[in-house]
CSV table of C-alpha atoms and ligand atoms in Angstrom, one decimal:
chain,number,residue,atom,x,y,z
A,1,MET,CA,0.0,0.0,0.0
A,2,ALA,CA,1.3,3.4,-0.9
A,3,ILE,CA,0.5,7.1,-0.3
A,4,ARG,CA,0.2,9.3,-3.4
A,5,ASN,CA,-0.8,12.8,-4.3
A,6,ASP,CA,-3.4,13.6,-7.0
A,7,GLN,CA,-5.8,16.4,-7.8
A,8,GLY,CA,-9.3,16.4,-9.2
A,9,ILE,CA,-12.7,18.0,-9.5
A,10,VAL,CA,-15.4,16.4,-7.3
A,11,LEU,CA,-18.1,15.0,-9.5
A,12,ARG,CA,-20.4,13.5,-6.8
A,13,GLY,CA,-20.5,11.8,-3.5
A,14,TYR,CA,-22.7,9.4,-1.7
A,15,PRO,CA,-22.9,7.9,1.8
A,16,PHE,CA,-21.0,4.7,2.5
A,17,GLY,CA,-21.4,2.7,5.7
A,18,GLU,CA,-22.4,4.6,8.9
A,19,SER,CA,-20.1,7.6,8.7
A,20,HIS,CA,-18.1,7.4,5.5
A,21,ARG,CA,-18.6,8.9,2.1
A,22,ILE,CA,-17.6,7.8,-1.4
A,23,VAL,CA,-16.3,10.7,-3.3
A,24,VAL,CA,-15.9,10.5,-7.1
A,25,LEU,CA,-13.4,12.8,-8.7
A,26,VAL,CA,-12.1,13.4,-12.2
A,27,SER,CA,-8.3,13.6,-12.2
A,28,PRO,CA,-6.4,15.0,-15.2
A,29,ASN,CA,-4.0,12.0,-15.4
A,30,HIS,CA,-5.9,9.1,-13.8
A,31,GLY,CA,-9.4,9.6,-15.1
A,32,LYS,CA,-12.2,8.9,-12.6
A,33,LEU,CA,-11.1,8.4,-9.0
A,34,ARG,CA,-13.5,6.5,-6.7
A,35,THR,CA,-12.3,7.3,-3.2
A,36,VAL,CA,-13.5,7.0,0.3
A,37,ALA,CA,-13.5,9.8,2.9
A,38,ARG,CA,-13.7,8.1,6.2
A,39,GLY,CA,-15.7,9.5,9.1
A,40,VAL,CA,-16.7,12.6,7.2
A,41,ARG,CA,-20.4,12.3,8.1
A,42,LYS,CA,-19.6,12.6,11.8
A,43,THR,CA,-19.7,16.1,13.2
A,44,LYS,CA,-16.6,18.3,13.0
A,45,SER,CA,-15.1,16.4,10.1
A,46,ARG,CA,-11.7,17.6,9.1
A,47,PHE,CA,-12.4,18.0,5.5
A,48,GLY,CA,-16.0,17.0,4.5
A,49,GLY,CA,-16.9,20.5,3.4
A,50,ARG,CA,-14.1,20.5,0.9
A,51,LEU,CA,-15.4,17.5,-0.9
A,52,GLU,CA,-18.6,19.0,-2.3
A,53,PRO,CA,-19.3,18.6,-6.0
A,54,PHE,CA,-17.5,21.0,-8.4
A,55,THR,CA,-14.7,21.6,-5.9
A,56,HIS,CA,-11.2,21.4,-7.4
A,57,VAL,CA,-9.0,19.8,-4.7
A,58,ASP,CA,-5.5,18.4,-4.1
A,59,VAL,CA,-5.7,15.1,-2.3
A,60,VAL,CA,-3.4,12.7,-0.5
A,61,LEU,CA,-4.6,9.2,-1.1
A,62,TYR,CA,-3.8,6.0,0.8
A,63,GLU,CA,-4.1,3.3,-1.8
A,64,GLY,CA,-6.4,0.5,-0.9
A,65,LYS,CA,-7.3,-2.8,-2.6
A,66,ASN,CA,-10.6,-1.5,-4.0
A,67,LEU,CA,-10.9,2.1,-2.9
A,68,ASP,CA,-8.3,4.7,-2.1
A,69,THR,CA,-8.8,6.6,1.1
A,70,ILE,CA,-8.5,10.4,1.2
A,71,THR,CA,-6.2,11.3,4.1
A,72,GLN,CA,-5.7,15.0,3.3
A,73,VAL,CA,-7.6,17.6,1.2
A,74,SER,CA,-6.8,21.1,0.2
A,75,THR,CA,-8.9,23.3,-1.9
A,76,ILE,CA,-7.5,24.6,-5.2
A,77,ASN,CA,-10.7,26.3,-6.3
A,78,ALA,CA,-14.1,26.0,-4.6
A,79,PHE,CA,-15.9,28.0,-7.4
A,80,GLY,CA,-17.7,29.7,-4.6
A,81,GLU,CA,-19.6,32.3,-6.6
A,82,LEU,CA,-21.3,29.8,-8.9
A,83,ARG,CA,-22.9,28.1,-5.8
A,84,ASN,CA,-24.8,31.3,-5.1
A,85,HIS,CA,-26.9,31.0,-8.3
A,86,LEU,CA,-29.3,28.1,-9.0
A,87,ASP,CA,-29.1,28.4,-12.8
A,88,ARG,CA,-25.3,28.1,-12.6
A,89,ILE,CA,-25.5,25.2,-10.2
A,90,LEU,CA,-27.8,23.4,-12.7
A,91,ALA,CA,-25.4,24.1,-15.5
A,92,ALA,CA,-22.5,22.9,-13.5
A,93,SER,CA,-24.4,19.8,-12.6
A,94,THR,CA,-24.9,19.0,-16.3
A,95,MET,CA,-21.2,19.5,-17.0
A,96,VAL,CA,-20.3,17.2,-14.2
A,97,GLU,CA,-22.8,14.6,-15.3
A,98,VAL,CA,-21.4,14.5,-18.8
A,99,VAL,CA,-17.8,14.2,-17.6
A,100,ASP,CA,-19.0,11.5,-15.2
A,101,ALA,CA,-20.6,9.6,-18.1
A,102,VAL,CA,-17.6,9.9,-20.4
A,103,VAL,CA,-14.5,9.5,-18.2
A,104,GLN,CA,-13.3,6.0,-17.2
A,105,GLU,CA,-11.3,4.9,-14.2
A,106,GLU,CA,-7.5,4.6,-14.8
A,107,GLU,CA,-7.7,6.4,-18.1
A,108,PRO,CA,-6.0,9.8,-18.7
A,109,SER,CA,-8.6,12.4,-19.2
A,110,MET,CA,-6.7,15.7,-19.4
A,111,ARG,CA,-8.8,17.3,-22.1
A,112,MET,CA,-12.1,16.4,-20.4
A,113,PHE,CA,-10.7,17.6,-17.1
A,114,LEU,CA,-9.6,20.9,-18.6
A,115,LEU,CA,-13.0,21.3,-20.4
A,116,LEU,CA,-14.8,20.9,-17.0
A,117,GLN,CA,-12.4,23.3,-15.3
A,118,ARG,CA,-12.9,25.9,-18.0
A,119,GLY,CA,-16.7,25.5,-17.8
A,120,LEU,CA,-16.8,25.9,-14.1
A,121,THR,CA,-14.5,28.9,-14.2
A,122,VAL,CA,-16.9,30.6,-16.7
A,123,LEU,CA,-19.9,29.8,-14.5
A,124,ASP,CA,-18.0,31.2,-11.5
A,125,HIS,CA,-17.3,34.5,-13.2
A,126,GLN,CA,-20.4,35.4,-15.2
A,127,GLU,CA,-24.0,34.8,-15.9
A,128,PRO,CA,-24.2,31.7,-18.1
A,129,HIS,CA,-24.6,32.5,-21.8
A,130,PRO,CA,-27.7,30.8,-23.2
A,131,ASP,CA,-25.5,28.7,-25.5
A,132,LEU,CA,-22.9,27.7,-22.9
A,133,LEU,CA,-24.2,24.2,-22.3
A,134,THR,CA,-24.6,23.6,-26.0
A,135,SER,CA,-21.0,24.7,-26.4
A,136,PHE,CA,-19.9,22.4,-23.6
A,137,LEU,CA,-21.7,19.4,-25.0
A,138,LEU,CA,-20.3,20.0,-28.5
A,139,LYS,CA,-16.7,20.3,-27.1
A,140,ALA,CA,-17.3,17.1,-25.0
A,141,ALA,CA,-18.5,15.3,-28.2
A,142,ASP,CA,-15.3,16.5,-30.0
A,143,ILE,CA,-13.1,15.1,-27.2
A,144,ILE,CA,-14.8,11.7,-27.4
A,145,GLY,CA,-14.5,11.7,-31.1
A,146,VAL,CA,-18.1,12.1,-32.2
A,147,ALA,CA,-18.2,15.9,-33.0
A,148,PRO,CA,-21.2,16.4,-35.2
A,149,SER,CA,-20.7,18.1,-38.6
A,150,PHE,CA,-22.7,21.2,-39.1
A,151,ASP,CA,-21.0,22.9,-42.1
A,152,SER,CA,-21.2,20.0,-44.5
A,153,CYS,CA,-23.4,17.0,-45.2
A,154,ALA,CA,-22.2,14.0,-43.1
A,155,SER,CA,-22.8,11.8,-46.0
A,156,CYS,CA,-21.8,13.6,-49.3
A,157,GLY,CA,-19.9,16.6,-48.0
A,158,ARG,CA,-21.9,19.3,-49.8
A,159,SER,CA,-22.4,22.5,-47.8
A,160,ASP,CA,-25.8,23.7,-48.9
A,161,ARG,CA,-29.3,22.6,-48.3
A,162,LEU,CA,-28.4,21.2,-44.9
A,163,ARG,CA,-31.7,20.9,-43.2
A,164,ARG,CA,-31.7,17.4,-41.7
A,165,PHE,CA,-29.9,16.1,-38.7
A,166,SER,CA,-29.1,12.5,-38.0
A,167,PHE,CA,-27.7,11.1,-34.8
A,168,ALA,CA,-26.6,7.9,-36.4
A,169,ALA,CA,-24.9,9.6,-39.4
A,170,GLY,CA,-23.1,12.0,-37.0
A,171,GLY,CA,-24.4,15.4,-38.1
A,172,SER,CA,-26.4,17.4,-40.6
A,173,LEU,CA,-27.5,15.8,-43.9
A,174,CYS,CA,-28.6,17.5,-47.1
A,175,GLU,CA,-32.0,16.8,-48.6
A,176,SER,CA,-30.5,14.3,-51.1
A,177,CYS,CA,-28.8,12.2,-48.5
A,178,ARG,CA,-31.5,12.4,-45.9
A,179,THR,CA,-32.2,9.1,-44.2
A,180,GLN,CA,-35.3,7.8,-42.4
A,181,GLY,CA,-35.5,9.2,-39.0
A,182,ALA,CA,-33.3,12.3,-39.8
A,183,TYR,CA,-34.9,15.3,-38.1
A,184,VAL,CA,-35.9,18.4,-40.1
A,185,LEU,CA,-34.2,21.3,-38.5
A,186,ARG,CA,-35.7,24.8,-38.6
A,187,ASP,CA,-34.2,27.3,-41.1
A,188,GLY,CA,-30.9,28.7,-39.8
A,189,LEU,CA,-30.4,26.2,-37.0
A,190,VAL,CA,-27.6,24.3,-38.6
A,191,SER,CA,-25.5,27.4,-39.2
A,192,TYR,CA,-26.4,28.6,-35.7
A,193,LEU,CA,-25.0,25.3,-34.3
A,194,ALA,CA,-21.9,25.7,-36.5
A,195,SER,CA,-21.2,29.1,-35.0
A,196,VAL,CA,-21.7,27.9,-31.4
A,197,ALA,CA,-19.4,24.9,-32.2
A,198,ALA,CA,-16.7,27.2,-33.6
A,199,ALA,CA,-16.7,29.6,-30.6
A,200,ASP,CA,-14.9,29.3,-27.2
A,201,PHE,CA,-16.9,29.6,-24.0
A,202,THR,CA,-16.0,33.2,-23.6
A,203,THR,CA,-16.5,34.2,-27.3
A,204,LEU,CA,-19.9,32.8,-27.9
A,205,PRO,CA,-21.8,34.9,-30.4
A,206,ASP,CA,-24.9,36.9,-29.4
A,207,SER,CA,-27.7,34.3,-28.7
A,208,ASP,CA,-31.0,34.0,-30.4
A,209,PRO,CA,-33.4,32.8,-27.7
A,210,GLY,CA,-35.5,30.7,-30.0
A,211,MET,CA,-32.5,29.1,-31.6
A,212,SER,CA,-30.8,28.6,-28.3
A,213,SER,CA,-33.4,26.2,-26.9
A,214,ASP,CA,-33.6,24.3,-30.2
A,215,ALA,CA,-29.8,24.1,-30.4
A,216,LEU,CA,-29.6,22.7,-26.9
A,217,GLY,CA,-32.4,20.3,-27.6
A,218,VAL,CA,-30.7,18.8,-30.6
A,219,THR,CA,-27.2,18.7,-29.0
A,220,ARG,CA,-28.6,17.1,-25.8
A,221,ARG,CA,-30.3,14.4,-27.7
A,222,PHE,CA,-27.3,13.8,-29.9
A,223,MET,CA,-25.1,13.4,-26.7
A,224,GLU,CA,-27.7,11.1,-25.1
A,225,TYR,CA,-27.7,9.0,-28.2
A,226,HIS,CA,-23.9,8.5,-28.1
A,227,LEU,CA,-23.7,8.1,-24.3
A,228,GLU,CA,-26.7,5.7,-24.4
A,229,ARG,CA,-28.2,7.4,-21.3
A,230,GLN,CA,-30.3,10.4,-20.4
A,231,LEU,CA,-28.8,13.5,-19.0
A,232,LYS,CA,-31.0,14.0,-15.9
A,233,SER,CA,-29.7,17.4,-14.8
A,234,LEU,CA,-30.3,18.7,-18.3
A,235,ALA,CA,-33.9,17.6,-18.1
A,236,MET,CA,-34.2,20.1,-15.2
A,237,VAL,CA,-32.6,22.9,-17.2
A,238,ASP,CA,-34.8,22.2,-20.1
A,239,GLY,CA,-37.9,22.3,-17.8
B,1,LIG,ZN1,-25.5,14.9,-48.8
C-alpha cells in the first residue's frame, strides 16, 4: 500500500457505511477516481466540506485494494460564486454529469478535465450564456471523437441545403442524403449550431433565444444517443 498525491474536481459523493462517504473525482492524469473519505459524516469532520461537487482539490490518497482513502484535502478552487446561483448550479451539474458519463477509471482524461475546469470557471465569473451548455456538449463530443458536422453533409460533404440532422450519421444531412429518422431542423439552426461549435466559452456569439433552446435540444439528444443514457440534470434545465 502506498501514499500518493493527486488532484481532481469532485463529480459527486454518496454515503458509505455509517459515517463514510464515497467521493468520485475526475483527475487529469488518472481519469475517474473513486475514493472514500472516512468519518466525514460525523460532526466536525476535518475535510468533509471541501469534498462538495464542483470543488477542485488536491488530495493525498492512501491506496487500498478497492478504494483509495482520502487522508488530506486542500482546496485549489471552490468555485464559490457559482454556488450562489441556482441556474449556474444546474449548468455545472450538467457539465459534471457529462464528464462522469464519459471518463473512465485509470484512463488519462486531461482534455475532459480541462474542459470541465474551464466550464466551471466561466460559471463562477459570469451569468451563463444561453448557449454555454450547448457549447460544452459539443466540445465534449469532440473530445470523445463524435463531434457532429454542421458545415457539410455528413454523407456527401456538400455544404448547402443542410436541413436534416441524423444522430446515427453523425451530423447534418442534405436533402438528397436524408435518411429515415433524420430530423428536419428549422431554417438557420444548422448554421447557428456551427457558429456555437466554432466559438470558445468566452467568445460565444450573441444568442437568439428561439435558436438557443432548439440548439440545446438537438445537442442534448445527440449526446444522449452517443452516451446511451439520459442527462438527468439537463432535463431540469430544459424544464
Ligand atoms: Zn448529402
